[in-house]
XYZ file of C-alpha atoms in Angstrom:
362
model
C -7.063 -59.723 -0.916
C -7.569 -61.881 2.049
C -11.236 -63.047 2.370
C -13.231 -62.499 5.330
C -15.414 -65.281 6.580
C -18.876 -64.957 8.221
C -18.372 -66.782 11.737
C -21.716 -68.373 12.319
C -22.372 -71.564 14.212
C -24.335 -73.976 12.329
C -27.406 -75.592 14.273
C -26.334 -79.222 13.727
C -23.423 -81.182 12.022
C -25.846 -83.066 9.597
C -27.946 -80.305 8.308
C -26.980 -77.354 6.266
C -27.117 -74.134 8.399
C -30.227 -71.913 8.023
C -29.906 -68.287 8.967
C -32.515 -65.773 9.405
C -32.266 -62.595 7.282
C -31.528 -60.361 10.243
C -28.440 -62.710 11.088
C -26.982 -62.535 7.669
C -27.381 -58.752 7.303
C -25.776 -58.382 10.902
C -23.086 -60.841 10.145
C -22.491 -59.079 6.773
C -22.126 -55.633 8.676
C -19.705 -56.947 11.260
C -17.587 -58.315 8.267
C -17.724 -55.028 6.561
C -16.829 -53.085 9.758
C -13.704 -55.547 10.376
C -12.600 -55.104 6.659
C -13.490 -51.444 5.986
C -13.681 -49.680 9.372
C -13.393 -46.073 7.776
C -12.408 -45.246 4.128
C -12.343 -42.512 1.724
C -14.446 -42.751 -1.331
C -14.180 -40.454 -4.490
C -17.069 -40.211 -6.972
C -19.581 -37.952 -8.464
C -22.769 -36.908 -6.726
C -26.110 -37.970 -8.439
C -29.712 -38.401 -7.130
C -29.275 -35.830 -4.356
C -32.181 -35.860 -1.903
C -32.693 -33.902 1.296
C -35.062 -35.338 3.778
C -37.377 -33.355 5.986
C -35.335 -34.791 8.755
C -32.173 -32.896 7.459
C -30.659 -36.237 6.339
C -28.984 -36.228 2.962
C -29.127 -39.197 0.576
C -27.393 -39.421 -2.752
C -25.266 -41.698 -5.047
C -21.652 -41.698 -5.577
C -20.540 -42.989 -9.019
C -17.845 -43.232 -11.459
C -17.470 -45.143 -14.833
C -17.422 -48.538 -13.213
C -19.969 -48.452 -10.544
C -22.263 -46.536 -8.101
C -22.496 -46.545 -4.317
C -25.777 -45.249 -2.468
C -24.659 -42.974 0.218
C -26.398 -41.621 3.185
C -25.261 -38.674 5.533
C -26.994 -37.729 8.641
C -28.105 -34.427 9.716
C -25.332 -33.953 12.253
C -22.494 -34.634 9.552
C -24.498 -32.394 6.987
C -24.590 -29.439 9.336
C -20.859 -29.676 9.617
C -20.005 -29.339 5.868
C -18.516 -25.921 4.931
C -20.382 -26.113 1.366
C -23.640 -27.067 -0.076
C -23.862 -30.534 -1.690
C -25.301 -30.496 -5.232
C -25.552 -33.031 -8.118
C -22.447 -33.201 -10.308
C -19.944 -32.441 -7.498
C -16.978 -34.761 -7.446
C -16.436 -35.433 -3.708
C -14.115 -37.328 -1.354
C -16.396 -38.901 1.139
C -15.084 -40.457 4.451
C -17.374 -43.050 5.862
C -18.213 -46.790 6.875
C -19.753 -49.446 4.752
C -22.779 -51.130 5.681
C -25.962 -52.581 4.673
C -29.408 -50.982 5.449
C -31.370 -53.818 7.092
C -34.925 -52.784 6.106
C -34.014 -52.699 2.468
C -31.078 -55.055 2.418
C -29.100 -52.327 0.508
C -25.269 -51.908 0.618
C -24.382 -48.262 1.179
C -21.761 -45.928 2.494
C -22.560 -43.956 5.739
C -20.829 -40.556 5.178
C -19.443 -38.692 8.003
C -17.391 -36.251 6.150
C -17.106 -34.699 2.586
C -14.825 -32.467 0.771
C -14.683 -31.435 -2.944
C -12.112 -33.223 -5.134
C -9.884 -31.125 -6.924
C -11.389 -27.842 -5.755
C -10.842 -27.166 -2.007
C -13.962 -26.968 0.144
C -13.126 -23.452 1.072
C -13.262 -22.359 -2.617
C -16.412 -24.156 -3.335
C -17.878 -22.421 -0.173
C -16.645 -19.249 -1.261
C -18.182 -19.499 -4.786
C -21.363 -20.553 -3.311
C -21.531 -17.755 -0.927
C -20.707 -15.214 -3.565
C -23.530 -16.470 -5.881
C -25.917 -16.236 -3.047
C -24.900 -12.671 -2.080
C -24.845 -11.361 -5.553
C -28.236 -12.789 -6.167
C -29.497 -10.649 -3.396
C -27.844 -7.549 -4.884
C -25.165 -7.016 -2.297
C -22.629 -6.525 -5.198
C -24.509 -4.124 -7.261
C -22.821 -0.968 -8.246
C -26.007 0.853 -7.904
C -26.002 0.509 -4.028
C -22.382 1.731 -3.610
C -21.785 5.242 -2.183
C -19.204 7.872 -2.993
C -16.726 8.790 -0.462
C -16.702 12.132 1.437
C -14.154 14.626 0.015
C -13.263 15.926 3.396
C -14.191 13.244 6.089
C -14.536 14.620 9.595
C -13.529 11.544 11.360
C -12.164 8.191 9.660
C -13.104 5.066 11.349
C -10.615 1.952 10.978
C -11.469 -1.630 11.792
C -8.345 -3.834 12.034
C -5.954 -5.290 14.329
C -4.274 -2.906 16.861
C -1.029 -4.744 16.375
C -0.947 -5.248 12.688
C 0.930 -3.279 10.006
C -2.239 -2.251 8.353
C -3.108 0.430 11.103
C 0.426 1.773 10.949
C 0.459 1.972 7.209
C -2.908 3.930 7.281
C -1.444 6.371 10.046
C 1.760 6.805 8.174
C -0.225 7.729 4.800
C -2.703 10.101 6.873
C 0.235 11.966 8.428
C 1.905 12.536 5.161
C -1.164 13.515 3.326
C -3.305 15.483 5.696
C -3.360 15.150 9.580
C -6.865 13.602 9.968
C -8.857 12.359 13.187
C -8.776 8.740 12.902
C -10.549 6.116 15.416
C -9.349 2.882 15.669
C -11.906 -0.066 16.503
C -9.521 -2.834 17.219
C -10.548 -6.462 15.958
C -9.296 -9.953 15.627
C -8.522 -10.336 11.971
C -7.590 -14.112 11.794
C -8.889 -17.311 13.123
C -12.377 -18.584 14.205
C -13.152 -15.537 16.344
C -12.394 -12.997 13.572
C -15.651 -12.711 11.740
C -17.572 -12.056 15.253
C -14.919 -9.514 16.358
C -14.905 -7.848 13.077
C -18.735 -7.511 13.115
C -18.637 -5.993 16.614
C -15.893 -3.601 15.879
C -17.639 -2.434 12.623
C -20.944 -1.757 14.667
C -18.804 0.112 17.270
C -16.888 2.422 15.023
C -19.955 3.483 13.057
C -21.583 4.876 16.263
C -18.519 7.102 16.972
C -19.559 10.919 16.706
C -18.635 12.458 13.234
C -17.394 9.160 11.532
C -18.178 9.443 7.897
C -16.249 6.748 6.412
C -14.809 3.450 7.546
C -11.637 1.517 6.461
C -11.821 -2.314 7.092
C -9.029 -4.667 6.366
C -5.796 -6.169 7.195
C -2.417 -6.934 5.810
C -1.562 -9.959 3.451
C -1.762 -13.552 4.288
C -2.808 -17.042 2.991
C -6.404 -17.922 1.968
C -7.164 -19.426 5.467
C -5.556 -16.214 6.966
C -7.973 -13.932 5.149
C -11.060 -16.214 5.284
C -12.904 -14.268 8.040
C -13.228 -11.347 5.534
C -15.563 -13.809 3.373
C -17.757 -14.351 6.321
C -21.480 -13.908 5.459
C -22.136 -12.104 8.736
C -19.469 -9.555 8.018
C -20.703 -9.075 4.482
C -24.148 -8.147 5.550
C -22.786 -5.821 8.401
C -20.605 -3.786 5.641
C -23.595 -3.673 3.483
C -25.813 -2.245 6.480
C -23.100 0.174 7.453
C -24.680 3.755 7.369
C -21.487 5.293 6.047
C -19.333 4.454 3.196
C -16.840 1.522 3.766
C -13.588 0.892 2.009
C -12.375 -2.739 2.238
C -8.731 -3.294 2.011
C -7.815 -6.951 2.518
C -4.453 -8.514 1.871
C -2.803 -7.464 -1.381
C -4.087 -6.555 -4.906
C -4.564 -10.120 -6.012
C -6.561 -11.064 -2.908
C -10.352 -10.506 -3.583
C -12.615 -11.093 -0.610
C -16.447 -11.101 -0.258
C -15.940 -7.923 1.958
C -14.157 -6.156 -0.852
C -17.032 -7.041 -3.212
C -19.741 -5.739 -0.832
C -17.850 -2.461 0.247
C -18.448 0.766 -1.374
C -14.903 0.879 -2.664
C -12.269 -1.768 -2.824
C -8.571 -0.831 -2.011
C -5.644 -2.916 -3.111
C -3.866 -2.492 0.299
C -4.437 -0.583 3.503
C -1.976 1.978 2.395
C -4.121 2.508 -0.834
C -7.208 2.533 1.225
C -5.778 5.646 3.349
C -4.839 7.235 0.061
C -8.459 6.942 -1.256
C -9.808 8.342 1.903
C -7.333 10.815 3.216
C -7.445 14.010 0.994
C -3.784 15.086 -0.105
C -3.362 18.579 1.297
C -0.386 19.517 -0.871
C -2.284 18.464 -4.010
C -5.232 20.317 -2.863
C -3.128 23.576 -2.314
C -1.385 23.067 -5.812
C -4.919 22.575 -7.229
C -6.119 25.772 -5.771
C -3.066 27.730 -6.778
C -3.582 26.375 -10.480
C -7.311 27.426 -10.243
C -6.389 30.832 -8.974
C -3.936 31.578 -11.785
C -6.744 30.291 -14.218
C -9.332 32.549 -12.646
C -6.958 35.637 -12.692
C -6.279 35.071 -16.367
C -10.124 34.558 -17.021
C -10.962 37.629 -15.314
C -8.258 39.606 -17.252
C -9.580 38.127 -20.545
C -13.008 38.898 -19.365
C -12.164 42.567 -18.614
C -10.275 43.199 -21.891
C -13.176 41.715 -23.846
C -15.785 43.696 -21.908
C -13.619 46.848 -22.327
C -13.417 46.077 -26.113
C -17.194 45.481 -26.459
C -17.728 48.803 -24.586
C -15.675 50.814 -26.797
C -17.116 49.040 -29.933
C -20.637 49.930 -28.473
C -19.702 53.487 -27.595
C -18.176 54.024 -31.302
C -21.567 52.556 -32.619
C -23.603 54.861 -30.292
C -21.733 57.819 -31.525
C -22.219 56.994 -35.254
C -25.893 56.393 -34.579
C -26.081 59.738 -32.789
C -24.509 61.541 -35.722
C -26.690 60.117 -38.126
C -29.764 60.889 -36.176
C -28.707 64.335 -35.296
C -27.097 65.655 -38.629
C -30.557 66.074 -40.669
C -32.113 67.526 -37.679
C -29.288 70.004 -37.417
C -29.661 70.837 -41.196
C -33.182 71.381 -40.929
C -32.595 73.524 -37.953
C -30.247 75.810 -39.974
C -32.548 76.010 -42.788
C -35.278 77.024 -40.474
C -32.890 79.498 -38.739
C -32.089 81.061 -42.213
C -35.647 81.362 -43.153
C -36.577 82.853 -39.885
C -33.629 85.352 -40.282
C -35.027 86.143 -43.820
C -38.405 87.050 -42.601
C -37.292 89.180 -39.746
C -38.549 92.967 -40.176
C -35.076 94.315 -39.949
C -33.848 92.396 -43.011
C -36.911 93.587 -44.869
C -36.275 97.192 -43.829
C -32.683 96.757 -44.969
C -33.777 95.437 -48.330
C -36.451 98.194 -48.894
C -33.727 100.770 -47.817
C -31.397 99.396 -50.317
C -33.970 99.500 -52.992
C -34.907 103.112 -52.181
C -31.544 104.137 -52.233
C -31.143 102.671 -55.637
C -34.284 104.472 -56.975
C -32.938 107.742 -55.521
C -29.729 107.181 -57.237
C -31.273 106.531 -60.560
C -33.635 109.479 -60.122
C -30.694 111.858 -59.614
C -28.912 110.404 -62.652
C -32.061 110.804 -64.686
C -32.475 114.666 -63.549
C -28.944 115.538 -64.474
C -29.422 114.062 -68.023
């Protein structure tokens, strides 16, 4: 490695040079700038400190050495993730000496996770924050309406998603669908999606909203991981179905929404009722009802016949003793009738007369 010499002019040929501390530090800084203008350094973060000014100070270390590092507030605000102890970072910066303390350090301007992309780390940190607030809780998710009056859709007007949704709706059940177009990719997408969602939920009669887009790369789908959109979905007054990308793609929007669909077509199948299936279901229920009514009628008729037979038997059991008693009373009454007594006396008189005549002839 070529050596860099500090080029200072000596005060005289016969005396060793005497430099001020400031001269030495400034000369060393110039030498470092000439040798190491900007460089990437990889190491583990430790001793992280956030100053009240917004600047961040930490140490980058590996098994062989440690390097004090400073990152000014303007650079910290550009980071897409939150710094933390234990992270392994690649840091872009310049080497220098902090004059007041004579400390050799790295002045960082950029940083990105090593091994795990900055986007993924940002995503995980955002997920953890929103989950801690309860935005992913199942208890806050609402059921979808069975017969939505108007279906709102937030997606690109030119993308395949809206065509897939319309095709599924046409096949299943003609429905009123309102498109609130939005940019679904790029830096303007999050704000555009939030505006479109706010707009469609105000449409008269909208009772459910589908938000999403077709498949793409992580970067293409990144707008659906935006925190502003997540909070807008959580605050929507009607249920939201999220359909972002394909089944393997899971965004923050999917986690916050009331229901996640694998694709826009799947979202339409979840939201739009299948008219043919409903008709078939009604026919099946009608047949079941007819059979149930027939069974109920037969059962009631059998119970009525059994009750009538029991009533008849009970009636006979109650009436027969009374009938016999009545017959006995009738016989006693007839026996006590004067005509019956007169008949008996007449028969006795005839008998006595007969016996008297027989005795007179003897």
